[in-house]
Short mmCIF file of C-alpha atoms in Angstrom, two decimals:
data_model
loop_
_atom_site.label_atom_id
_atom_site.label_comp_id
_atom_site.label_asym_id
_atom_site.label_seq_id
_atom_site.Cartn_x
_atom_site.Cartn_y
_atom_site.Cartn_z
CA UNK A 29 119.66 208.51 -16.72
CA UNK A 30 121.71 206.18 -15.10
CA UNK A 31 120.90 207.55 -11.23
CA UNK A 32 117.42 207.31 -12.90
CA UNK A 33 117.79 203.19 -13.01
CA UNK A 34 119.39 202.94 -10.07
CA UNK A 35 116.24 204.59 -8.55
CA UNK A 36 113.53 202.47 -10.14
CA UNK A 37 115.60 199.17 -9.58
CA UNK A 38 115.27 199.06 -5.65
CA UNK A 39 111.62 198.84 -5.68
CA UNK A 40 111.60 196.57 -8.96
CA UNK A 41 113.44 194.12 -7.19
CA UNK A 42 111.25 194.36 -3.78
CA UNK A 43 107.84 194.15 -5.86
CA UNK A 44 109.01 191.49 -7.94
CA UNK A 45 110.12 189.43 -4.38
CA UNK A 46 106.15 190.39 -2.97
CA UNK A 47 104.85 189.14 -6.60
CA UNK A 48 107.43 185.99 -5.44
CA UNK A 49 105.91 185.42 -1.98
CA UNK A 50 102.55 185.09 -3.15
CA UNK A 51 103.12 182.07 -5.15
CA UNK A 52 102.26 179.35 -3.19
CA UNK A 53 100.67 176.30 -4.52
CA UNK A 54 97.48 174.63 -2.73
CA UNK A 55 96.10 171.05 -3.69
CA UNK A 56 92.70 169.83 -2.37
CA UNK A 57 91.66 166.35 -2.87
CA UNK A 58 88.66 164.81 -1.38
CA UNK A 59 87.81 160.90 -1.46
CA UNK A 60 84.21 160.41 0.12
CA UNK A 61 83.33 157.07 1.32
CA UNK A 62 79.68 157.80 3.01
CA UNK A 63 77.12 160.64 2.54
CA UNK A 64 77.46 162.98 5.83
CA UNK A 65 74.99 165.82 7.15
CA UNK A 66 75.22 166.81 10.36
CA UNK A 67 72.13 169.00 12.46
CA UNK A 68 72.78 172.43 14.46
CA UNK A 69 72.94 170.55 18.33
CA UNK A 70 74.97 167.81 16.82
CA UNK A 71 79.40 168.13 17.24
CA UNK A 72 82.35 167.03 15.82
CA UNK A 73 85.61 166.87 17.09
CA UNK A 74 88.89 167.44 15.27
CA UNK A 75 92.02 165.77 17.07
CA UNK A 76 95.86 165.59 16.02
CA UNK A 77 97.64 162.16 15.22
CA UNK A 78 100.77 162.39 17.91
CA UNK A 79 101.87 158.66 17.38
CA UNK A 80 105.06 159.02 15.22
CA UNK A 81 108.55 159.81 16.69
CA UNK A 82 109.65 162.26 13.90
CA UNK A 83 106.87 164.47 14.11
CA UNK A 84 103.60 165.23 15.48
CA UNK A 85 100.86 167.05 14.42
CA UNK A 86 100.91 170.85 15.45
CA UNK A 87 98.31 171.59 18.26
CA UNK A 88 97.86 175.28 16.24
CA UNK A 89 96.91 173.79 13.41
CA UNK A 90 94.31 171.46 14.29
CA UNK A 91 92.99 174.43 16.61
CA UNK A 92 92.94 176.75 12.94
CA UNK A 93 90.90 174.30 10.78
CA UNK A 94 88.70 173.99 13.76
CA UNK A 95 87.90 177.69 13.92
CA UNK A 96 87.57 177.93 9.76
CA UNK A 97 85.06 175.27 10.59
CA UNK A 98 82.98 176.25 13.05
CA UNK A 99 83.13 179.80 11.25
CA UNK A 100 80.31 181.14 9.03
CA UNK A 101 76.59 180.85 8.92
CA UNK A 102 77.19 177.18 7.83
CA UNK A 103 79.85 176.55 10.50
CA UNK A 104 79.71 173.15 12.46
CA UNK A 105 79.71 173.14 16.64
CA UNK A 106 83.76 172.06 17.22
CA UNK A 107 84.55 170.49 20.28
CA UNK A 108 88.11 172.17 21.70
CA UNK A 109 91.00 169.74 21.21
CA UNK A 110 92.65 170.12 24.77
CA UNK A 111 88.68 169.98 26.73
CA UNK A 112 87.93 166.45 24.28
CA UNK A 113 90.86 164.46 25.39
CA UNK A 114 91.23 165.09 29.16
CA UNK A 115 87.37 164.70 29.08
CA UNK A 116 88.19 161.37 27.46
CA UNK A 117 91.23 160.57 28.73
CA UNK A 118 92.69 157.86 28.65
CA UNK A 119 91.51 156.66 25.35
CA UNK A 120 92.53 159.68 23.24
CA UNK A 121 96.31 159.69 23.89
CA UNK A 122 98.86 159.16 21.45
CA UNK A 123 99.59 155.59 23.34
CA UNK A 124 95.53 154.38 23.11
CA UNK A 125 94.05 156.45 20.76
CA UNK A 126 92.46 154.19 18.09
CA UNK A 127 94.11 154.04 14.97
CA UNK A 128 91.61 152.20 12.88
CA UNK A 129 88.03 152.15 12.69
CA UNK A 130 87.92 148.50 13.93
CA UNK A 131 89.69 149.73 17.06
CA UNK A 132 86.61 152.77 17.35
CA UNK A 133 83.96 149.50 17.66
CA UNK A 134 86.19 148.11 20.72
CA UNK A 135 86.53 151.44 22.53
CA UNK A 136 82.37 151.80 21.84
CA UNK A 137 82.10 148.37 23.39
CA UNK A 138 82.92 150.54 26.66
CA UNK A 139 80.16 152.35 28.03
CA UNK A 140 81.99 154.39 30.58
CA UNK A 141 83.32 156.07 26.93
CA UNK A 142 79.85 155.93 25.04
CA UNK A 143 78.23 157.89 27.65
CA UNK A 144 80.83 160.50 27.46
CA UNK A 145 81.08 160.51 23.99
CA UNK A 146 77.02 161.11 23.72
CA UNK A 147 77.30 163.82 26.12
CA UNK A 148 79.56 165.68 24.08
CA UNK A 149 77.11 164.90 21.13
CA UNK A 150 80.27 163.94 18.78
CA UNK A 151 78.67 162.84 15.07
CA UNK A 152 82.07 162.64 13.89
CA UNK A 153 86.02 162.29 14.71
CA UNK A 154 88.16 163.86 12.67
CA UNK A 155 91.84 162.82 12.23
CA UNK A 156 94.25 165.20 11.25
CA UNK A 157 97.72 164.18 10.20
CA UNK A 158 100.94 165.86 9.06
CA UNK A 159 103.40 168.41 8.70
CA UNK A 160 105.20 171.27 7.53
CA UNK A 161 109.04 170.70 6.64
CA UNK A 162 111.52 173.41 5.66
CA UNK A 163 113.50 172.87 2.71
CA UNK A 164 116.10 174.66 0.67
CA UNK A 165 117.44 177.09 2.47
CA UNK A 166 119.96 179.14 0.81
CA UNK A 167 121.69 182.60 0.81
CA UNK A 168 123.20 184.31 4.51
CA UNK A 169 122.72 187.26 5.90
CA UNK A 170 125.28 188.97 8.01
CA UNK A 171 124.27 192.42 10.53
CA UNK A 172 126.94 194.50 12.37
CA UNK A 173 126.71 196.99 15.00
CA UNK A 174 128.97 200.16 15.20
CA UNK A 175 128.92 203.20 17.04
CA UNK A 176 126.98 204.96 14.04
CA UNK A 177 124.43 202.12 14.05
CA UNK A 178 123.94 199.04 12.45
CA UNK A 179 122.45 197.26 9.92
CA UNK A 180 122.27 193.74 8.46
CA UNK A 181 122.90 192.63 4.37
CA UNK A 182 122.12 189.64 2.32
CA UNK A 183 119.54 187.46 1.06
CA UNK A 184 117.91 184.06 2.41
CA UNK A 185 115.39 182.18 0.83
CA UNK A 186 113.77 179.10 1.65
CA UNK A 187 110.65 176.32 0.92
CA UNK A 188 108.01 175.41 2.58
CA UNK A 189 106.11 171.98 2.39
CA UNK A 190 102.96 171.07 4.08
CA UNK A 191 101.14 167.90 3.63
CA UNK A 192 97.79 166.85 5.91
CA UNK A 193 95.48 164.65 5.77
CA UNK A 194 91.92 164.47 7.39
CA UNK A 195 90.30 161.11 7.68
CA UNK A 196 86.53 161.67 9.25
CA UNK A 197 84.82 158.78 11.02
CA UNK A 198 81.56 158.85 11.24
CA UNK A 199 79.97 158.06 14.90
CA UNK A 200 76.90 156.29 14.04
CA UNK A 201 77.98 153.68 11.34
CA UNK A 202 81.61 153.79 13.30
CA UNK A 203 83.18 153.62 9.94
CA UNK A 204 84.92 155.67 8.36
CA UNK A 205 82.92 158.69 5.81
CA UNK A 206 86.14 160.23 3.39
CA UNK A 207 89.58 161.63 3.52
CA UNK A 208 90.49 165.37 2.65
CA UNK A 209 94.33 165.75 1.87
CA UNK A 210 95.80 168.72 1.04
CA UNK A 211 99.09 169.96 0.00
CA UNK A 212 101.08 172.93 -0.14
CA UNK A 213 104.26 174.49 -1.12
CA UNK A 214 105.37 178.21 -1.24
CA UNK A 215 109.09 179.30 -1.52
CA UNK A 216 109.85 182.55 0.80
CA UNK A 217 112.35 184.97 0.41
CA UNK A 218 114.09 187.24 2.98
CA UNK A 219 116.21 190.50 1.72
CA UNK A 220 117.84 192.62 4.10
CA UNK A 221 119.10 195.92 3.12
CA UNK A 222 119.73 197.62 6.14
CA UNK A 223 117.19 196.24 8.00
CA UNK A 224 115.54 192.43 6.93
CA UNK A 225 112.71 192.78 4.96
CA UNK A 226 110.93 189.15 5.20
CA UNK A 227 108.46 188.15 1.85
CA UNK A 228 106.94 184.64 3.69
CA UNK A 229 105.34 182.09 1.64
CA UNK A 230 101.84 181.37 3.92
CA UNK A 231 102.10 177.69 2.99
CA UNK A 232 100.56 175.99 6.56
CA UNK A 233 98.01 179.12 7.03
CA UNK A 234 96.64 178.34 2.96
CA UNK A 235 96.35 174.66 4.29
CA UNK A 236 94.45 175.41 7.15
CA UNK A 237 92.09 177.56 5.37
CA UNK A 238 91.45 175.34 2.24
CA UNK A 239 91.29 172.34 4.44
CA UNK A 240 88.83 174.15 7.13
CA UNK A 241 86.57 175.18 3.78
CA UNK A 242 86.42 171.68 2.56
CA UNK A 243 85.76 169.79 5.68
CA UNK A 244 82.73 172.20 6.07
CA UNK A 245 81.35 171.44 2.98
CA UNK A 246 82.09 167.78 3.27
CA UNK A 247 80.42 167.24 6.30
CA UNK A 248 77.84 169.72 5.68
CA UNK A 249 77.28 167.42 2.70
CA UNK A 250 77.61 169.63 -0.13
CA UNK A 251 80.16 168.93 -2.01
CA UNK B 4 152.08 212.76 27.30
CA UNK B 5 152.57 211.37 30.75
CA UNK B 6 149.86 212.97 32.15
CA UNK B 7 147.75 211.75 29.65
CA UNK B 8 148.90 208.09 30.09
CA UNK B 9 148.73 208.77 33.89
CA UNK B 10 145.04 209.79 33.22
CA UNK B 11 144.47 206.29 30.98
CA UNK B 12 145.90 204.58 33.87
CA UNK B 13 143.58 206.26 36.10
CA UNK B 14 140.30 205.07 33.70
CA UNK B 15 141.30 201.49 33.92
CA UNK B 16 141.79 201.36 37.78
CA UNK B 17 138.32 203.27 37.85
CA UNK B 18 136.53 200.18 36.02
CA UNK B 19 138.84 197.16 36.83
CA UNK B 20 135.94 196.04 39.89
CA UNK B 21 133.00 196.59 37.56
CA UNK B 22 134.42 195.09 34.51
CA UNK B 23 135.62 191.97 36.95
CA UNK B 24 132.04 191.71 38.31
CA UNK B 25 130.42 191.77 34.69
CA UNK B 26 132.76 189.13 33.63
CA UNK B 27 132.57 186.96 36.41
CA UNK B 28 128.77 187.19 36.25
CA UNK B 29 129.01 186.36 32.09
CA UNK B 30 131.42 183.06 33.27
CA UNK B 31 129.35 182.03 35.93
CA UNK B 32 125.84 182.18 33.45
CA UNK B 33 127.56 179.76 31.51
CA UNK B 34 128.75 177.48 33.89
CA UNK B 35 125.51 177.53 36.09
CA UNK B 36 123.25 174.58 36.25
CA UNK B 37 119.66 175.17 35.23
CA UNK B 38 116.94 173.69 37.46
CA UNK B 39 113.68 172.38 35.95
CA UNK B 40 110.37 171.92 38.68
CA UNK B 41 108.08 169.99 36.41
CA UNK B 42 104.50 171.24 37.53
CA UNK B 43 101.84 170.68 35.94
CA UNK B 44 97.60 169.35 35.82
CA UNK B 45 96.48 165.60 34.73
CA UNK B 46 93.23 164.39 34.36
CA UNK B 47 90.86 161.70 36.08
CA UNK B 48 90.96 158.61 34.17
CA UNK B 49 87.83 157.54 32.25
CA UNK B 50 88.04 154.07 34.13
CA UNK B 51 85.46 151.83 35.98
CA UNK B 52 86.22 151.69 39.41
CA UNK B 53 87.60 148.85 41.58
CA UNK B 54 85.93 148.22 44.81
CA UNK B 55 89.12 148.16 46.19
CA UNK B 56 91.30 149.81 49.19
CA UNK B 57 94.44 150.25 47.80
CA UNK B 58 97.42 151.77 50.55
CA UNK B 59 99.87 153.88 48.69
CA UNK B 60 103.70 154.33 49.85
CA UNK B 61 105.27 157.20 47.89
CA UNK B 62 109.15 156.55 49.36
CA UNK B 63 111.68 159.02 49.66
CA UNK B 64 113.33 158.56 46.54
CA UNK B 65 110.10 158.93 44.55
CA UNK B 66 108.50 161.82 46.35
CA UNK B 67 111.73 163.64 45.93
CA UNK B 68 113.03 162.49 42.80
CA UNK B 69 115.47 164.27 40.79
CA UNK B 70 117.36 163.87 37.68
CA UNK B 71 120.55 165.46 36.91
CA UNK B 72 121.73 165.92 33.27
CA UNK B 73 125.72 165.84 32.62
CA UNK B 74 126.79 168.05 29.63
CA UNK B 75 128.97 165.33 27.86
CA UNK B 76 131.62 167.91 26.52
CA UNK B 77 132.29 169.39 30.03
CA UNK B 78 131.39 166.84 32.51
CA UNK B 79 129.30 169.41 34.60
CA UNK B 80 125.60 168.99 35.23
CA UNK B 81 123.71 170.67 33.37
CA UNK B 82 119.99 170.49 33.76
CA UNK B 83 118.78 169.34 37.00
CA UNK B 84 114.84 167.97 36.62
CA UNK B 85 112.99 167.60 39.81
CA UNK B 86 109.75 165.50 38.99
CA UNK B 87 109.17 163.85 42.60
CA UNK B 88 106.28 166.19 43.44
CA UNK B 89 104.64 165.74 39.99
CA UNK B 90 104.77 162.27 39.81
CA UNK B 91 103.42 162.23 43.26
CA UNK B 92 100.61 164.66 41.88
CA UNK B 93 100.05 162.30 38.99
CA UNK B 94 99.41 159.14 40.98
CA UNK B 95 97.32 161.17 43.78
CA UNK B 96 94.99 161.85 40.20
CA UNK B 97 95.23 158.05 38.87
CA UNK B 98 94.49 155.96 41.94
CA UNK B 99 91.16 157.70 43.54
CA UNK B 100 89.84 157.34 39.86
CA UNK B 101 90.93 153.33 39.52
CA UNK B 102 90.18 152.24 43.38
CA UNK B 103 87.71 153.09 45.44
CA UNK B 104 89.21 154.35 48.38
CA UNK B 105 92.70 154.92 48.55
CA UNK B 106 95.09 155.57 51.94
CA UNK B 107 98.31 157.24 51.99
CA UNK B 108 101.31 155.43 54.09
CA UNK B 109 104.01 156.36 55.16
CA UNK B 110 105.56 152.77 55.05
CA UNK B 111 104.45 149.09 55.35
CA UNK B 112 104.28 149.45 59.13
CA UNK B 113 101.26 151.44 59.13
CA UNK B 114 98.95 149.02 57.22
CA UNK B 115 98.37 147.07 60.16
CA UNK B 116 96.81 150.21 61.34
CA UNK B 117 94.16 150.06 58.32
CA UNK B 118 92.24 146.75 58.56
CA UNK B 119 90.33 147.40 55.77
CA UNK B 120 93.31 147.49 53.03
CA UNK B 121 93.11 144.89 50.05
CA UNK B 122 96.59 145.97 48.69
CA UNK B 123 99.36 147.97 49.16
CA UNK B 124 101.12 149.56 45.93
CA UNK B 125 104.53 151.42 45.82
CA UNK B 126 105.90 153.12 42.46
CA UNK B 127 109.71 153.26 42.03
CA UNK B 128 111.16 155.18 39.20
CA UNK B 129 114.35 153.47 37.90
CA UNK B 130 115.58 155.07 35.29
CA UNK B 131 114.82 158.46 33.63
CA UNK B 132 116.32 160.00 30.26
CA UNK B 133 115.59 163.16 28.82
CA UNK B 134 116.39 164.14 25.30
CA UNK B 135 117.14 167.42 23.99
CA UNK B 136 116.96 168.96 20.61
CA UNK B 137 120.37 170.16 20.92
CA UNK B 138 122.18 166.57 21.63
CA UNK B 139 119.60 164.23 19.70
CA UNK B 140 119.69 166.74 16.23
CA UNK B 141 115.76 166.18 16.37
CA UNK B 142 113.09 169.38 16.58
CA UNK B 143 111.54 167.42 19.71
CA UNK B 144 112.67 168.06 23.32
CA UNK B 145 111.81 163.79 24.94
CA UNK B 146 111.03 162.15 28.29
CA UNK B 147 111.37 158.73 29.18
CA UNK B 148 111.12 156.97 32.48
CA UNK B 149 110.80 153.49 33.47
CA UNK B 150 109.17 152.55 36.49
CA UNK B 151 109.10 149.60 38.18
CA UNK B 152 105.32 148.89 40.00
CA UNK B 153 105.49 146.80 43.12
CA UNK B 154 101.98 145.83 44.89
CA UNK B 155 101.98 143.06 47.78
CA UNK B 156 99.10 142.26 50.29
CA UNK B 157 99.05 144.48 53.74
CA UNK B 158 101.42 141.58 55.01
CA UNK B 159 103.91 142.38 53.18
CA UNK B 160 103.45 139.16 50.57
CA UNK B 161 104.10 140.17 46.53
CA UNK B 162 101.04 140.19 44.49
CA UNK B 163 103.08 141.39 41.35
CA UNK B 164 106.11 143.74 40.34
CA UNK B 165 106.22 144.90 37.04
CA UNK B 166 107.82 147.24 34.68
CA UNK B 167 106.10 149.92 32.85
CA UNK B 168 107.88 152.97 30.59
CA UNK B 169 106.60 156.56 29.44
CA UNK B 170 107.43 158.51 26.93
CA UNK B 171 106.63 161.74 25.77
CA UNK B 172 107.57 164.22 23.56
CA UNK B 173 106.65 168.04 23.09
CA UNK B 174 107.96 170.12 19.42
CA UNK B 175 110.97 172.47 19.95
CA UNK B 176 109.03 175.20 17.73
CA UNK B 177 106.37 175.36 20.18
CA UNK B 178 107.80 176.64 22.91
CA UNK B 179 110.57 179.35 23.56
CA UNK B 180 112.81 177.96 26.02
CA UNK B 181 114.37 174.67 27.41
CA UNK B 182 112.75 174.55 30.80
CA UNK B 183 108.78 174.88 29.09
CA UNK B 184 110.11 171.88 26.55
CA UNK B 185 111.22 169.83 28.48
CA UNK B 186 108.10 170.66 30.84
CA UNK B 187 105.59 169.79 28.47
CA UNK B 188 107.43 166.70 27.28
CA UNK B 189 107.48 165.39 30.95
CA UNK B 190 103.40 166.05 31.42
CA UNK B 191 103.29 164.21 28.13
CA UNK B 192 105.17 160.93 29.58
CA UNK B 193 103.31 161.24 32.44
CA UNK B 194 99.93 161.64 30.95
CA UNK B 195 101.20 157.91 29.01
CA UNK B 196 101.66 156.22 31.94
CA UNK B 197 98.27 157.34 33.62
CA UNK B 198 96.82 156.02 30.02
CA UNK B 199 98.31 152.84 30.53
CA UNK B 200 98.01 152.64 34.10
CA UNK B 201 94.40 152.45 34.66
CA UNK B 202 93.47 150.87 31.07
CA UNK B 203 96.21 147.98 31.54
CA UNK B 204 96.06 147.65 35.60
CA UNK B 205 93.54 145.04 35.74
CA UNK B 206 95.07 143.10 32.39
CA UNK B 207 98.86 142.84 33.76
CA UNK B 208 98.59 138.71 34.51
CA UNK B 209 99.69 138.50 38.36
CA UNK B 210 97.17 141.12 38.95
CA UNK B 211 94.49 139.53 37.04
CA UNK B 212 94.70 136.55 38.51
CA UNK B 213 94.20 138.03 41.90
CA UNK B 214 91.30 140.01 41.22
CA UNK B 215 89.49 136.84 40.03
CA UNK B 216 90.99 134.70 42.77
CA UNK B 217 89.28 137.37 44.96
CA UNK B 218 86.41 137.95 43.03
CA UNK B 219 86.73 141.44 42.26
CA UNK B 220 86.66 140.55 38.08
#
């Protein structure tokens, strides 16, 4: 009876730690300012804020919401990042980027800029902002290696946080249409009997896809 | 038991080189100085040209520049960055796209060869700091140079001298070793000063006030 428990608590414990990765926590918000629609020939472009010190905005991460975006039957035409600002450079760089919308009307006051911008067909700019931290990280692990093998024990566990937020400008009115923000938090564990058996909260990868989904249907104008 | 202690004996003598050469190899990894090339592409600036000749003098010390980073525990280098070529790169990019003909010197002497020169322009890097994740405790490997711009009339007479600085930074989680950080973070300062170069060229005062006094603004 006893060997019996011992059995059926190993893989207890590892399918109540899967049950435990899954539970992460996505929040959407959306605060529209202007209705949006955009046509099949028309583009947007989604580009990463890179002005603080501390941090920067992951170039994976703006390059995943833009492919959720431009995914689908209803997906939008997405500019690459990386082909947008040395197309446009030097007005897209962390240094001269514009921060505000007011600072969009001066840069359109160029027309070395507006022609480039109208050949790329860009209806909107959106503005993607934040991070992912790492939080709470508990528990050690130790492995060994000896001439019958090896093998590692312990337990680690950790949190993730993500918070972004998308700020679209629209291109014609050169104002600025809404702001998506969306949050996340997932707590991942990592057992290792033997060999590490990792149970990873997808906290940036749930961001990506919620915020991809929305900004779709934002700028598709449906929701 | 002597034989057998003869035959331990033997064993050691047998691997004493090899073992000597695998240690001295492990000591010598550590000590050794890492090199960093910085290579990289930059784009054309986005900039209305000025109907300009400009001459260019990339001196020795710029062409060829190198910084050398002292590990501040042992008081050896450690990283040695060699950005001359880059930078050279970089300005070959800028200057085509801001003037509209540019010729390379080799030093003031030559201009007299070039009639046609408005202004002669000469970069000088003067100081260069590099920070890395492992020193500054942040998740960002950093690059920051300060240059000092010196452009003077094919005689020789100063039109203006001025400071600029670039900075750049590239995320520690993106990249798998030291050399490609630190890389990417140099591209990145360099890509800032080719922003501000050719957007704020034409505003720096000195400048400006030539361009009108020659009627180029």
């Amino acid at each position: 009876m006893e060997h019996l428990k011992q059995l059926i608590k190993a893989p207890l414990l590892i399918s109540l730690l899967a049950a435990l990765s899954a539970c992460t926590t996505t929040e959407i918000d959306q605060f529209r300012q202007a209705d949006t629609e955009i046509s099949g020939d028309e583009s947007i472009v989604i580009l990463g804020r890179r002005q603080s010190n501390s941090y920067e905005t992951e170039l994976d991460f703006v390059e995943c919401v833009g492919n959720v975006v431009a995914a689908g039957n209803d997906g939008i035409n997405v500019i690459p990042e990386e082909t947008f600002l040395d197309e446009m450079f030097p007005f897209f760089e962390p240094r001269t980027a514009p921060m505000r919308t007011d600072h969009l009307e001066q840069l359109m006051r160029q027309d070395i800029a507006v022609k480039k911008l109208e050949e790329f067909g860009v209806e909107y700019i959106v503005w993607l902002d934040g991070l992912t931290q790492r939080s709470g990280e508990s528990g050690s692990i130790s492995c060994a290696v000896g001439p019958g093998g090896g093998g590692c024990f312990g337990f680690g566990t950790w949190t993730d946080d993500s918070n972004f937020e998308a700020e679209i400008w629209d291109m014609d009115t050169l104002s600025s249409a809404g702001a998506i923000s969306a949050d996340a938090n997932g707590q991942s564990y990592l057992p290792a009997i033997i060999i590490p058996i990792p149970f990873l909260a997808r906290v940036e990868s749930n961001v990506c896809s919620g915020m991809g989904q929305q900004l779709k249907s934002f700028l598709n104008g449906s929701v | 038991m002597v034989k057998s202690a003869h035959n331990l004996k033997q064993m050691f003598s047998r691997f004493r080189l090899p073992t000597l050469l695998v240690l001295c190899s492990i000591l010598s990894a550590c000590a050794s100085t890492n090199t960093i090339t910085i290579g990289g592409s930059y784009p054309s600036p986005l900039v209305p040209q000025l109907p300009l000749t400009l001459g260019v003098i990339y001196n020795e010390s710029f062409s060829s520049y190198s910084f050398t980073e002292v590990d501040e525990y042992s008081g050896e280098d450690q990283y040695i960055i060699n950005s001359g070529a880059s930078q050279v790169d970089l300005f070959s990019t800028i200057l085509p796209a801001v003037f509209s003909e540019v010729i390379y010197l080799n030093s003031l002497d030559e201009a007299a060869a070039y009639p046609d020169l408005d202004m002669i322009f000469e970069p000088v890097i003067e100081e260069f700091q590099i920070g890395l994740p492992q020193k500054t405790r942040l998740d960002v490997y950093e690059i920051w140079v300060k240059y000092n711009m010196r452009l003077s009339s094919p005689n020789g007479n100063s039109i203006a001298d001025w400071v600029m600085t670039a900075y750049g930074k590239s995320p520690q989680s993106n990249f798998g070793s030291v050399d490609a950080g630190v890389n990417e973070a140099a591209i990145e300062a360099f890509r800032d000063l080719a922003a501000t170069f050719s957007l704020g060229f034409t505003s720096i005062p000195e400048v400006n006030n030539w361009l009108q006094i020659n009627n180029v603004m």
